[in-house]
CSV table of C-alpha atoms in Angstrom, one decimal:
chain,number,residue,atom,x,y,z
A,1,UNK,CA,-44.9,-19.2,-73.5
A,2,UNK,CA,-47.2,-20.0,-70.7
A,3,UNK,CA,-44.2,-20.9,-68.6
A,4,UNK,CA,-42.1,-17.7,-69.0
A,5,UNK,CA,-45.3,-16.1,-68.3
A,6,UNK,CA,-45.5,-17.6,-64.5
A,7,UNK,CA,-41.9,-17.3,-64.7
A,8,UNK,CA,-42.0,-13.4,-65.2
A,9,UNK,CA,-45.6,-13.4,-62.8
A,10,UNK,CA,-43.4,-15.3,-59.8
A,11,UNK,CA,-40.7,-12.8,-60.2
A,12,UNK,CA,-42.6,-10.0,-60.2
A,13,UNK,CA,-44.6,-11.4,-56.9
A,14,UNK,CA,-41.5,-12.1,-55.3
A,15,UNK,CA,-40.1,-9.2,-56.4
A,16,UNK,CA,-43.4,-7.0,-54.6
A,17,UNK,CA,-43.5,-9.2,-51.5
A,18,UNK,CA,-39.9,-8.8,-50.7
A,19,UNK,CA,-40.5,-4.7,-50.5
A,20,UNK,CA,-43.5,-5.1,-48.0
A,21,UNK,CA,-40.7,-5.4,-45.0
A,22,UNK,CA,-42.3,-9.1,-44.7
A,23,UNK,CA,-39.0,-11.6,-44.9
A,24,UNK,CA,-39.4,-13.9,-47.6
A,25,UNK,CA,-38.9,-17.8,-46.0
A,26,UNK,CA,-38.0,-19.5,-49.5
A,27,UNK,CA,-38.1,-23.6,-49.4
A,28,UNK,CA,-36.8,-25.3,-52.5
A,29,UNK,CA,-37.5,-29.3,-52.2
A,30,UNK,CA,-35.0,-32.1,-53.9
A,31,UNK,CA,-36.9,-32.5,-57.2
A,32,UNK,CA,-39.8,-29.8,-56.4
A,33,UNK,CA,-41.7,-33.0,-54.7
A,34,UNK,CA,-44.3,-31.9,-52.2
A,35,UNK,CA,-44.6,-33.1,-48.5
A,36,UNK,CA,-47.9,-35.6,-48.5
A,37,UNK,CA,-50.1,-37.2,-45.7
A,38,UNK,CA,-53.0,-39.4,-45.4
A,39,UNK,CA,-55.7,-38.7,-43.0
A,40,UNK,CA,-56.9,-41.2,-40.1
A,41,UNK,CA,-59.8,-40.9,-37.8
A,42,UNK,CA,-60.2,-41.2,-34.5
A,43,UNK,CA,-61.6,-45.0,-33.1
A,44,UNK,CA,-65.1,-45.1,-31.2
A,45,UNK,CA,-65.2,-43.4,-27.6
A,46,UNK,CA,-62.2,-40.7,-29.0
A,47,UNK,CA,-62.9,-38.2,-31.5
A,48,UNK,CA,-60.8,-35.7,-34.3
A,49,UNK,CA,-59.1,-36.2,-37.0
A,50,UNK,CA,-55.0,-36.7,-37.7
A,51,UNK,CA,-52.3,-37.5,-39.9
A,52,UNK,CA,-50.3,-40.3,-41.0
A,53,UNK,CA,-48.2,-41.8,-43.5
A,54,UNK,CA,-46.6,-38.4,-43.1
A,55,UNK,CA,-43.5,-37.8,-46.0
A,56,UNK,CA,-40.5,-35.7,-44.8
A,57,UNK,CA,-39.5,-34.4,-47.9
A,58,UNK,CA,-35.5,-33.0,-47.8
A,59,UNK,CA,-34.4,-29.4,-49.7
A,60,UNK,CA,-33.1,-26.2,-48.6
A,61,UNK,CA,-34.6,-23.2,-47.2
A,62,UNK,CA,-33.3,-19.8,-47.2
A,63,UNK,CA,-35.0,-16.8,-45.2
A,64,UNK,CA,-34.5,-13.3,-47.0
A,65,UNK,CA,-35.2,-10.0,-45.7
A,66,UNK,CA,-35.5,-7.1,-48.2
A,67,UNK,CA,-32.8,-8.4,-50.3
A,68,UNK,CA,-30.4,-9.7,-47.5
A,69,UNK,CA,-29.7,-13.3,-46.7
A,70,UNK,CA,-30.5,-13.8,-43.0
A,71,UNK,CA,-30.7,-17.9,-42.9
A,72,UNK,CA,-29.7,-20.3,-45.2
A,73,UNK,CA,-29.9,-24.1,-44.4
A,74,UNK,CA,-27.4,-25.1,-47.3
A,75,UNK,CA,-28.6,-27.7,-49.7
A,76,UNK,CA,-29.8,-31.1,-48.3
A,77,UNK,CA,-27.0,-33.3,-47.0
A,78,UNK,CA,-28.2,-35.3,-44.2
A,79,UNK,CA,-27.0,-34.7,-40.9
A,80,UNK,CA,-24.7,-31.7,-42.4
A,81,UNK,CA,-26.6,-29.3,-44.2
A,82,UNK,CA,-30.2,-28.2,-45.5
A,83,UNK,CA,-33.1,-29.4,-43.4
A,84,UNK,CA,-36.7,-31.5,-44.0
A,85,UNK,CA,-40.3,-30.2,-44.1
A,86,UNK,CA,-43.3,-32.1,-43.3
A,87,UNK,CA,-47.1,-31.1,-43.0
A,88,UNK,CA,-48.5,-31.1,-39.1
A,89,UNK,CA,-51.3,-30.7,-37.2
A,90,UNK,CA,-54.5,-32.8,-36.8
A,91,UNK,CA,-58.5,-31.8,-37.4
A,92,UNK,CA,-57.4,-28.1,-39.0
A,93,UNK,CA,-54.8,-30.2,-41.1
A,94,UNK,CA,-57.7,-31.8,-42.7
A,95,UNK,CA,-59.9,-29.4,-43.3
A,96,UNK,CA,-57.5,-26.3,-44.4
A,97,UNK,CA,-55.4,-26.0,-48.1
A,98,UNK,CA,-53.1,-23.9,-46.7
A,99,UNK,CA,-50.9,-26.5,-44.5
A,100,UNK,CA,-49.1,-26.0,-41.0
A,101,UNK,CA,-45.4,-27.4,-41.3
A,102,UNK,CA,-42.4,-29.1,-39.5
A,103,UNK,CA,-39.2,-28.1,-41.1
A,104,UNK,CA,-36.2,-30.1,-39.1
A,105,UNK,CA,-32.8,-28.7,-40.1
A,106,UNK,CA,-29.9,-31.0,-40.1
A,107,UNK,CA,-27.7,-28.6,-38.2
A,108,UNK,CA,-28.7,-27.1,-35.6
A,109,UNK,CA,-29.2,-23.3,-36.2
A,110,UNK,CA,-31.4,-20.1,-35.7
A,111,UNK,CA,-33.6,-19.7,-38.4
A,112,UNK,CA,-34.8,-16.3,-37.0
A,113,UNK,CA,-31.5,-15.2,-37.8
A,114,UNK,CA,-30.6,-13.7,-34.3
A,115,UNK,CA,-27.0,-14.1,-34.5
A,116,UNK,CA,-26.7,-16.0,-30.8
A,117,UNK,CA,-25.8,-19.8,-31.0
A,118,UNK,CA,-27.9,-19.6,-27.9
A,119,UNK,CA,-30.5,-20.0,-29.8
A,120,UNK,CA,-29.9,-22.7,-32.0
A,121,UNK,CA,-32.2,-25.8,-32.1
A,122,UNK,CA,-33.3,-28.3,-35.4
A,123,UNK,CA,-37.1,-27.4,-34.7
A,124,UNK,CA,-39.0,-25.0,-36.3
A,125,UNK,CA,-42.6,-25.1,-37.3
A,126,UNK,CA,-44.6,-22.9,-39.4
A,127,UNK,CA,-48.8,-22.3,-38.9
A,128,UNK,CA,-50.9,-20.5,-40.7
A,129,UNK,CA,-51.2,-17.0,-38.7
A,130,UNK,CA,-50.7,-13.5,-39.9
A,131,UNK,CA,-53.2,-14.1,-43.3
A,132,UNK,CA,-56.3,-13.1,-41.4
A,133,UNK,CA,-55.9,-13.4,-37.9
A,134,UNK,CA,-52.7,-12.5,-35.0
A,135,UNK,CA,-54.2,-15.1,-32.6
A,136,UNK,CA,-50.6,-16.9,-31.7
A,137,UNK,CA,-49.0,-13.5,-31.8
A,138,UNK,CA,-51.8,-12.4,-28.8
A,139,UNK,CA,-51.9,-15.5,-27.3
A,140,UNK,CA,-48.0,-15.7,-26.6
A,141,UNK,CA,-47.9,-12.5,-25.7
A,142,UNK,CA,-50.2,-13.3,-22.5
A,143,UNK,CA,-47.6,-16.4,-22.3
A,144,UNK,CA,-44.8,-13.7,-22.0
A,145,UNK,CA,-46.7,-11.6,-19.1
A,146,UNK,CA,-47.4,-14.5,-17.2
A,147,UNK,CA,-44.3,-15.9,-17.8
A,148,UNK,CA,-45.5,-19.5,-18.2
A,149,UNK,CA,-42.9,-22.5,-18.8
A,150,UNK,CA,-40.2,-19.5,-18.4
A,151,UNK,CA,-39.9,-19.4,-21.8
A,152,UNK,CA,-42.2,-18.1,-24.6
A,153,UNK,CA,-41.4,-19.1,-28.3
A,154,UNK,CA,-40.3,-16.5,-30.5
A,155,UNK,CA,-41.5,-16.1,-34.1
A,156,UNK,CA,-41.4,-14.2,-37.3
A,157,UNK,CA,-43.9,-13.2,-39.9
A,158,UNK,CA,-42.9,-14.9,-43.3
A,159,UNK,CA,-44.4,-14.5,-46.4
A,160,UNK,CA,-43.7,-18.4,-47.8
A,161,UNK,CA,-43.0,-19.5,-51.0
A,162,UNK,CA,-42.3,-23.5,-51.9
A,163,UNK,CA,-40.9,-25.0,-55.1
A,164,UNK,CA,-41.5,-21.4,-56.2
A,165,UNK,CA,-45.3,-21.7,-55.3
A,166,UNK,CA,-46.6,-18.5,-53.2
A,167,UNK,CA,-48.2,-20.2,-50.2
A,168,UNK,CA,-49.3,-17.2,-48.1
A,169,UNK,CA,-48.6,-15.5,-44.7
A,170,UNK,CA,-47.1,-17.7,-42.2
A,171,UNK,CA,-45.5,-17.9,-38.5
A,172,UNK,CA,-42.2,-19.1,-38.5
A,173,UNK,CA,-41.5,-19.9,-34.6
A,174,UNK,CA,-39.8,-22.3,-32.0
A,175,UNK,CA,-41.5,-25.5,-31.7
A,176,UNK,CA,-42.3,-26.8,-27.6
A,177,UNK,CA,-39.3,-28.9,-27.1
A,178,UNK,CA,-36.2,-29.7,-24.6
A,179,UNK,CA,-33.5,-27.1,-25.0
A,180,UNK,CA,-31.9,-26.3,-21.9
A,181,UNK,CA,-30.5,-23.0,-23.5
A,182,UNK,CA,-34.1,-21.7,-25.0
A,183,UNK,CA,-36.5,-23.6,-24.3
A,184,UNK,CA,-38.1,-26.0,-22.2
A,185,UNK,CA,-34.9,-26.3,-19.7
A,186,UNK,CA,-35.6,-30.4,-18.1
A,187,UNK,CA,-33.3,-32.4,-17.4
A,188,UNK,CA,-32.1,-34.4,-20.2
A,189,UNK,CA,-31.3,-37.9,-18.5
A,190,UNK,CA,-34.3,-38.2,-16.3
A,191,UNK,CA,-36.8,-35.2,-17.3
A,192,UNK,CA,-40.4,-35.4,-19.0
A,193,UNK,CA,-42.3,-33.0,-21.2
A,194,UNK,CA,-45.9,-34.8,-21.4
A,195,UNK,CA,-48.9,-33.4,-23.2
A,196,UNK,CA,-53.0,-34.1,-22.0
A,197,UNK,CA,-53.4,-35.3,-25.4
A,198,UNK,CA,-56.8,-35.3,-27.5
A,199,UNK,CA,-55.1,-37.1,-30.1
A,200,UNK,CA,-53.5,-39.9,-28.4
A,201,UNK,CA,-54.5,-42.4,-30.3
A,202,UNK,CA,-52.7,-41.6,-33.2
A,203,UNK,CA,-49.6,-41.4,-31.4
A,204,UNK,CA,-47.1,-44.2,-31.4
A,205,UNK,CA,-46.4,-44.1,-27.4
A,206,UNK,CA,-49.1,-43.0,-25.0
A,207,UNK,CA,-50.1,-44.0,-21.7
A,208,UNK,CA,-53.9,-43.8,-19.3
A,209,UNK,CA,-54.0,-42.5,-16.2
A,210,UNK,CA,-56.4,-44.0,-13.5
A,211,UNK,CA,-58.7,-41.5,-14.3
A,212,UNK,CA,-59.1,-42.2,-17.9
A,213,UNK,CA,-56.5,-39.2,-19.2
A,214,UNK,CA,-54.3,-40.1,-22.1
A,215,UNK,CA,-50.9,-38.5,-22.1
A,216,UNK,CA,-48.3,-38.5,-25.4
A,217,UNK,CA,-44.4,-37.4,-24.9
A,218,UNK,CA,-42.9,-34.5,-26.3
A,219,UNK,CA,-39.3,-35.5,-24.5
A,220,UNK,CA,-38.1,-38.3,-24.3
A,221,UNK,CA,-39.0,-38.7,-28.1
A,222,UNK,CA,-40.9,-41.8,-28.3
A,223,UNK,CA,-38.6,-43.8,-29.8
A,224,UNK,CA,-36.6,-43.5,-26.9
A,225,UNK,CA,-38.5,-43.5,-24.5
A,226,UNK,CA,-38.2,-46.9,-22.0
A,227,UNK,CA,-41.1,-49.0,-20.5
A,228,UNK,CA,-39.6,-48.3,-17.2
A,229,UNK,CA,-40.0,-44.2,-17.8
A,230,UNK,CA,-43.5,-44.7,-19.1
A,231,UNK,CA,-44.1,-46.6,-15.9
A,232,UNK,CA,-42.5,-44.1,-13.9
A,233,UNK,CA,-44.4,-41.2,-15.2
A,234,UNK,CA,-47.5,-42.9,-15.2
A,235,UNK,CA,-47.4,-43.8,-11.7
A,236,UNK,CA,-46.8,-40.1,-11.3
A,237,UNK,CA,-49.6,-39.0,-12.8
A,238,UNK,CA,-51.8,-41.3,-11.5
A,239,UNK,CA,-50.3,-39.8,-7.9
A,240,UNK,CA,-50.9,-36.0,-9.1
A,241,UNK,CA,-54.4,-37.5,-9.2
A,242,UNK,CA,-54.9,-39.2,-6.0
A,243,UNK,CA,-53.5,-36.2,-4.6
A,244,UNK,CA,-56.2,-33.6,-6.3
A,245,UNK,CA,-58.6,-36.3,-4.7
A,246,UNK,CA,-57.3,-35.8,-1.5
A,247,UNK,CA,-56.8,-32.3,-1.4
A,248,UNK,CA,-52.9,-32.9,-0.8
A,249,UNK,CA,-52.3,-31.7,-4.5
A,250,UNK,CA,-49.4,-29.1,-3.6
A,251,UNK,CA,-46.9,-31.8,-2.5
A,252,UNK,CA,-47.2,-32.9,-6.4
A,253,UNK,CA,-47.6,-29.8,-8.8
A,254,UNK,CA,-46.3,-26.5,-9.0
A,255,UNK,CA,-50.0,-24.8,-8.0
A,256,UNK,CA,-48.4,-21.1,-9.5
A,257,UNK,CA,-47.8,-22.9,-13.2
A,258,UNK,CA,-51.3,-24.3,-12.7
A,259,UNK,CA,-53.0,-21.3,-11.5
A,260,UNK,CA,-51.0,-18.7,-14.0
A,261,UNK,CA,-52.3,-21.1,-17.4
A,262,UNK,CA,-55.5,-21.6,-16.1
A,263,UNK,CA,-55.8,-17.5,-15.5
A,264,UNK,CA,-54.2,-17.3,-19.4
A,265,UNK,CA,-56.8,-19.5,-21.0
A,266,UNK,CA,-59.5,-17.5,-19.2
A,267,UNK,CA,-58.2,-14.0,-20.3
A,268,UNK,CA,-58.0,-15.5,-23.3
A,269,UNK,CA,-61.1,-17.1,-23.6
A,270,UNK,CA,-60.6,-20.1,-25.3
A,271,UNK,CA,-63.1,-22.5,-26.5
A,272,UNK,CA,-61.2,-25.3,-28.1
A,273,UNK,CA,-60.4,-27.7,-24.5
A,274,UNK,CA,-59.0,-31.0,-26.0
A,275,UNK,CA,-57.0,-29.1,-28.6
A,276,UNK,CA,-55.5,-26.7,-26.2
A,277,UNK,CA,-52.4,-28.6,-26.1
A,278,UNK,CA,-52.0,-29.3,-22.5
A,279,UNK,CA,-48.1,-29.2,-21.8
A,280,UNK,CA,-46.7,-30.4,-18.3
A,281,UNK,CA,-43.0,-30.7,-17.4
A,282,UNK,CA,-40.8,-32.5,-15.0
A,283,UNK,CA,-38.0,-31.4,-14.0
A,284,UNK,CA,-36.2,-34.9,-13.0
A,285,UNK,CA,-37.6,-37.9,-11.4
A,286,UNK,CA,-36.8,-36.7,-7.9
A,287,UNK,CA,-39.5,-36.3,-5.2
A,288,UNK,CA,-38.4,-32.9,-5.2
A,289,UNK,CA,-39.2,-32.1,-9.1
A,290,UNK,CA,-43.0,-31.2,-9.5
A,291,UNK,CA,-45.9,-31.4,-11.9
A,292,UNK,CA,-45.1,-27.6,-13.7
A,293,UNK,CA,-47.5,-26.2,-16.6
A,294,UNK,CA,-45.6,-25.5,-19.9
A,295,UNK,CA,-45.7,-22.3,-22.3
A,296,UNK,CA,-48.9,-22.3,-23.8
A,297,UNK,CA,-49.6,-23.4,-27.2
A,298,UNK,CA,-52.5,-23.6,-29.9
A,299,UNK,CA,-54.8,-19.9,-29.9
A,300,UNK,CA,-57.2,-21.5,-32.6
A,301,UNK,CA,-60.1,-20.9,-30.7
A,302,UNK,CA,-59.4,-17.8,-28.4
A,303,UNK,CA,-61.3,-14.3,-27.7
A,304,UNK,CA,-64.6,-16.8,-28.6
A,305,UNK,CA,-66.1,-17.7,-24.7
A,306,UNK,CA,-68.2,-14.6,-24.4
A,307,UNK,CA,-68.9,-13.9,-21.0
A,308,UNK,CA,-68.3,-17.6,-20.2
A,309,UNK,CA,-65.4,-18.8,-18.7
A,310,UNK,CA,-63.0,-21.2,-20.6
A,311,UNK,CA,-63.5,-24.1,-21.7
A,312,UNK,CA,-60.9,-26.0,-20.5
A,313,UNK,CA,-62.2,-25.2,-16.7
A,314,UNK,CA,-65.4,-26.1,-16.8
A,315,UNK,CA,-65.4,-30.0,-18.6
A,316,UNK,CA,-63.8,-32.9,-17.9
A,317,UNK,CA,-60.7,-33.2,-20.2
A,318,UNK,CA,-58.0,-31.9,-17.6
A,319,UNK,CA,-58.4,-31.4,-13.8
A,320,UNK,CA,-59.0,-27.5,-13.4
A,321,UNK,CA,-62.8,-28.3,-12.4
A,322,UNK,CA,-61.6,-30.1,-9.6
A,323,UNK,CA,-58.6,-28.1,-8.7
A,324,UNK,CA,-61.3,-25.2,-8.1
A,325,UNK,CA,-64.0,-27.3,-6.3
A,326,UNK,CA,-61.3,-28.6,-3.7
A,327,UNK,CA,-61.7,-28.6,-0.5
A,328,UNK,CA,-57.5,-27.2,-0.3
A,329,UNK,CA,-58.3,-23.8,-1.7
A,330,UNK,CA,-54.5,-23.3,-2.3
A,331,UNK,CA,-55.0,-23.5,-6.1
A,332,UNK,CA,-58.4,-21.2,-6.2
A,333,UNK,CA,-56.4,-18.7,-3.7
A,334,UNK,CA,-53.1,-18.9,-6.0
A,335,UNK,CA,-55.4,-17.8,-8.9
A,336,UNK,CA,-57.6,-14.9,-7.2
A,337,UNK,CA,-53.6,-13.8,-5.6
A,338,UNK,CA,-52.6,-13.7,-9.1
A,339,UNK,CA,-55.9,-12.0,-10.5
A,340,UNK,CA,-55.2,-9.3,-7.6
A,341,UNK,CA,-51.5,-8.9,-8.2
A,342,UNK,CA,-50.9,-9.4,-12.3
A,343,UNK,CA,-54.4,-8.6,-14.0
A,344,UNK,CA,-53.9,-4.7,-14.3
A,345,UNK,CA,-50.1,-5.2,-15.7
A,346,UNK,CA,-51.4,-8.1,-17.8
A,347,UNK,CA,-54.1,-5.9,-19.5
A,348,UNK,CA,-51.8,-2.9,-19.9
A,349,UNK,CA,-49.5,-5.0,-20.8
A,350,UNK,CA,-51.1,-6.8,-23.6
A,351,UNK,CA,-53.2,-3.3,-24.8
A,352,UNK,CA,-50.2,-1.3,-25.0
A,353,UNK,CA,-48.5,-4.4,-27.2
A,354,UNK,CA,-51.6,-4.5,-29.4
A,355,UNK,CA,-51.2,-0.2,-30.3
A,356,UNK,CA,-47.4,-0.7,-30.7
A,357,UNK,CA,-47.7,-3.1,-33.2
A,358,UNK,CA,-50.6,-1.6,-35.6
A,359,UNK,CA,-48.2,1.5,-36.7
A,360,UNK,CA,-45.2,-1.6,-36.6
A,361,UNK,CA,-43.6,-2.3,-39.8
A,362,UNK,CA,-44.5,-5.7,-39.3
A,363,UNK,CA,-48.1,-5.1,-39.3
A,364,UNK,CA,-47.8,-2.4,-42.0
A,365,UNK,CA,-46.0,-5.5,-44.1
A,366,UNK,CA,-48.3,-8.1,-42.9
A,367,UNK,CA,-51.4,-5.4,-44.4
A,368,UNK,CA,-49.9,-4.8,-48.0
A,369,UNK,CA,-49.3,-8.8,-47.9
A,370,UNK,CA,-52.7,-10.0,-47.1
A,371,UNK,CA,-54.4,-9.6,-50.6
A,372,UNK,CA,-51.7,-11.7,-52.2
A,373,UNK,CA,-52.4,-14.3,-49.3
A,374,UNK,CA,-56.1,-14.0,-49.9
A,375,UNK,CA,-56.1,-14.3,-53.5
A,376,UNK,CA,-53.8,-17.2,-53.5
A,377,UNK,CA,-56.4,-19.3,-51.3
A,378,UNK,CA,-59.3,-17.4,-52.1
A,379,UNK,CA,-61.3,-16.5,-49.2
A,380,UNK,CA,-61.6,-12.7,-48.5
A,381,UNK,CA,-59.2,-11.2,-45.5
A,382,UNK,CA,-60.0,-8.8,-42.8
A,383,UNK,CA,-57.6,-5.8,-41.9
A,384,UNK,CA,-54.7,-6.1,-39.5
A,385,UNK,CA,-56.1,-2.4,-37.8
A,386,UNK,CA,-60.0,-5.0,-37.6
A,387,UNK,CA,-57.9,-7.8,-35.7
A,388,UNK,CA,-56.2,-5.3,-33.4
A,389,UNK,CA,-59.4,-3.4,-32.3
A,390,UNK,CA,-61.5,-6.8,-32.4
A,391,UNK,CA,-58.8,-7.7,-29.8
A,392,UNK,CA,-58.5,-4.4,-27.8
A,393,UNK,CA,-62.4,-4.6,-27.5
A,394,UNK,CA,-62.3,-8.3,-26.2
A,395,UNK,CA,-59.5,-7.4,-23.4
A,396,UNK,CA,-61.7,-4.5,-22.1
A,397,UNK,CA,-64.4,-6.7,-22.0
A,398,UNK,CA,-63.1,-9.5,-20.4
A,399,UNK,CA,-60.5,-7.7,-17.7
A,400,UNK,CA,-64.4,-6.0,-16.7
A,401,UNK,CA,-66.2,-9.3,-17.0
A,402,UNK,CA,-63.6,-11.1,-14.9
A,403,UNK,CA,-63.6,-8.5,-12.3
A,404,UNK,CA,-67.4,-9.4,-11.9
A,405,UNK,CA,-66.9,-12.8,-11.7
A,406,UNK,CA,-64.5,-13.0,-8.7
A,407,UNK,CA,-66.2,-10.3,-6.9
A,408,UNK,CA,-66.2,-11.3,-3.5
A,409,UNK,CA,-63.3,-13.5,-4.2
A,410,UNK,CA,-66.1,-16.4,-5.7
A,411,UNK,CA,-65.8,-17.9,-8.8
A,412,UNK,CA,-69.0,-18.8,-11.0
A,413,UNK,CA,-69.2,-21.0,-13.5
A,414,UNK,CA,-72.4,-19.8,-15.4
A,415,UNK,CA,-73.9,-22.5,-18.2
A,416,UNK,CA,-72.8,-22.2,-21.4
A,417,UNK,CA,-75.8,-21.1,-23.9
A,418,UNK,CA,-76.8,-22.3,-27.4
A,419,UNK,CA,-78.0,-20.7,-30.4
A,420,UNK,CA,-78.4,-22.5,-33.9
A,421,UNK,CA,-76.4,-21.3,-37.2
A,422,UNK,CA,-76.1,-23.1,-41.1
A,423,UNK,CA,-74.4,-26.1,-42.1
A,424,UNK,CA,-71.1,-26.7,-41.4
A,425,UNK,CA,-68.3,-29.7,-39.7
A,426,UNK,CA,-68.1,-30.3,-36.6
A,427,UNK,CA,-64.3,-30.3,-34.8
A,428,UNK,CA,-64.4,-34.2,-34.8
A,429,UNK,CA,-65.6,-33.7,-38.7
A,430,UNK,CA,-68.6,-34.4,-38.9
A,431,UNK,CA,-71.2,-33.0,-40.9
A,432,UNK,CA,-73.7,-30.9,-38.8
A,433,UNK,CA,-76.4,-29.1,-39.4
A,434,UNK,CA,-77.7,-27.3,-36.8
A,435,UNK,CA,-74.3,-26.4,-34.7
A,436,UNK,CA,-74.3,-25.3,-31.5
A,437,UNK,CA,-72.6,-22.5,-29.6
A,438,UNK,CA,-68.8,-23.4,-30.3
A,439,UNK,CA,-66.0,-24.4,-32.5
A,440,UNK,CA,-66.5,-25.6,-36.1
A,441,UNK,CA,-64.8,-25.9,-39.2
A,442,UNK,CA,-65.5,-23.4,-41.9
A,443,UNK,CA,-63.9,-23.2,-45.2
A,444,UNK,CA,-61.0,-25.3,-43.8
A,445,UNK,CA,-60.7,-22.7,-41.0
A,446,UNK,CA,-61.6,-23.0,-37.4
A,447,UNK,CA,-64.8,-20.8,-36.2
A,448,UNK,CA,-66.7,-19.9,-33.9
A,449,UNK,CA,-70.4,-20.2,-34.2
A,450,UNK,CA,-72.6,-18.5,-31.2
């Protein structure tokens, strides 16, 4: 009895969800088993928490929109048909129940269902946005305005279901990785995708620049990568370096990719530095190819730096502190160029986005969708209209707060300030309490305390 009662309750869910507009992404797992992990964490002198022992568990996925098929992976035959699904992520990984996922097809294919080969790729990822935030919808939307990494990743709002389990509002979108037709276009013999990575040491293949940075690969994969690439990239890092040192930097990176992500993360204001996911390309290993910024990547802890600047410019973990202080003022005169030139478009830009989508049927589906989410993992849910005007508000503030801030063409760097707040984790998880002005984890959920 019990079961034909959850049998009728699923149904009836599905059934409800499927006439929000929301597509349906519908993942049915070989034997209903459940993608696992264990949890490691980070050695002395490095800090967070990650993943391991990760299971990639093999099935099918179908992707339905108001009754209509528009993906379906085929049942799991390896390297023909169906695809795998794995959980992701680091710290948040840990701390949240509702798990971001890797699903890997075995065929290449579109899971968006746009109809253009051009677009087919076995990498897809799904994160936990749309339930009670649109922070990766706004942040890749400044991506797209700045045109970062010439590419910005495209994504769909899915309500998710596993082994016929409701797991909540999702993103379903492109994952950073080489694709010459739709994605980060280097070249595929001698090219490099690198990340500044906070969570190197859980990382199979990593190398240390001269300056103490730790760098993971995205491409080549590291099981393919050689000792005599690692070398090679290495020794170009730890050039990019001298270089910043010198004040000869612009024979080494692309000082426009720098300036335009810095500018991003600023508009943005995001908090989170180490977890920013610091993406860097190289073209090919000629002296020709430079040091370029990728698409951006990981909103977590964006529209939180009040009337600070970013993070990421102000500490240590990349080189944007330097890059501003040098005594070759071609990146700081890229940036105000860009400031001068782009902001006004940027901030239309973004605004007009923002009012476009609250009367979207989208945001309309992702509304009528949000109780079901927050009943499923029990924490209550703001409005999509409160996200929209918390972000709208931010934007006006910050365009006006930035304006002040490079007014005559100077950029301060005021001190961040502290103010104490309850009992929660720190990012690195650990207890704390009396947190400081920042990022902390909350109810599985990264938040901002100020």
């Amino acid at each position: 009895m019990k079961q034909v009662f959850t049998l009728i309750f699923l149904l009836l869910t599905i059934s409800v969800l499927g006439q929000t507009g929301l597509p349906i992404l519908d993942i049915h797992t070989i034997n209903g088993e459940e993608p696992q992990c264990e949890f490691v964490f980070a050695p002395e002198n490095a800090f967070g928490i990650s993943i391991t022992n990760v299971t990639k568990v093999p099935g099918r996925s179908v992707l339905i929109m108001q009754g209509d098929t528009i993906f379906d992976s085929g049942e799991y035959e390896k390297d023909r048909h169906g695809m795998t699904i794995k959980i992701r992520g680091n710290t948040s990984a840990y701390y949240s129940v509702k798990k971001p996922y890797k699903i890997k097809l075995e065929k290449k294919n579109d899971m968006l269902g746009r109809g253009d080969s051009t677009y087919y790729d076995k990498n897809w990822v799904l994160i936990d946005d749309g339930g009670d935030m649109l922070n990766t919808m706004i942040g890749l939307k400044i991506n797209e305005l700045l045109g970062l990494g010439k590419w910005t990743p495209a994504y769909m709002f899915v309500n998710l279901y596993i082994n016929d389990d409701y797991r909540g509002i999702y993103m379903l979108l492109e994952s950073v990785k080489r694709n010459a037709d739709c994605r980060i276009n280097v070249d595929k013999q001698t090219g490099y995708i690198i990340e500044c990575d906070a969570y190197w040491w859980n990382e199979n293949v990593w190398f240390n620049t001269e300056s103490e940075k730790k760098y993971t690969f995205k491409y080549p994969d590291d099981k393919d990568v050689t000792n005599e690439q690692i070398s090679y990239i290495q020794q170009t890092l730890n050039t990019m370096e001298h270089s910043i040192v010198e004040g000869t930097y612009n024979d080494y990176i692309d000082v426009y990719s720098f300036a335009a992500w810095m500018m991003a993360h600023d508009i943005l204001g995001t908090y989170d530095s180490g977890g920013a996911n610091v993406y860097l390309t190289k073209y090919d290993n000629t002296p020709d190819s430079k040091l370029t910024m990728a698409t951006l990547w990981d909103f977590g802890s964006i529209m939180k730096t009040n009337n600070e600047w970013s993070r990421i410019r102000t500490d240590d973990f990349f080189y944007f502190n330097q890059l501003f202080e040098n005594k070759n003022s071609e990146f700081l005169n890229a940036y105000i160029t860009i400031w001068n030139q782009k902001s006004e478009d940027i901030f239309e830009g973004i605004k007009s986005f923002l009012n476009d989508f609250a009367s979207s049927q989208t945001a309309i589906a992702i509304q009528e969708s949000r109780p079901y989410d927050g009943q499923r993992w029990g924490y209550p849910v703001s409005t999509v209209n409160e996200n929209i005007q918390d972000a709208l508000t931010w934007f006006t503030q910050r365009q006006k707060w930035i304006n002040g801030q490079l007014l005559p063409n100077k950029i301060n760097t005021p001190n961040l300030t502290t103010n104490s707040k309850g009992n929660t984790f720190h990012i690195n998880g650990q207890k704390n309490n009396n947190p400081k002005f920042g990022i902390y984890i909350v109810d599985g959920k990264k938040r901002f305390i100020k």
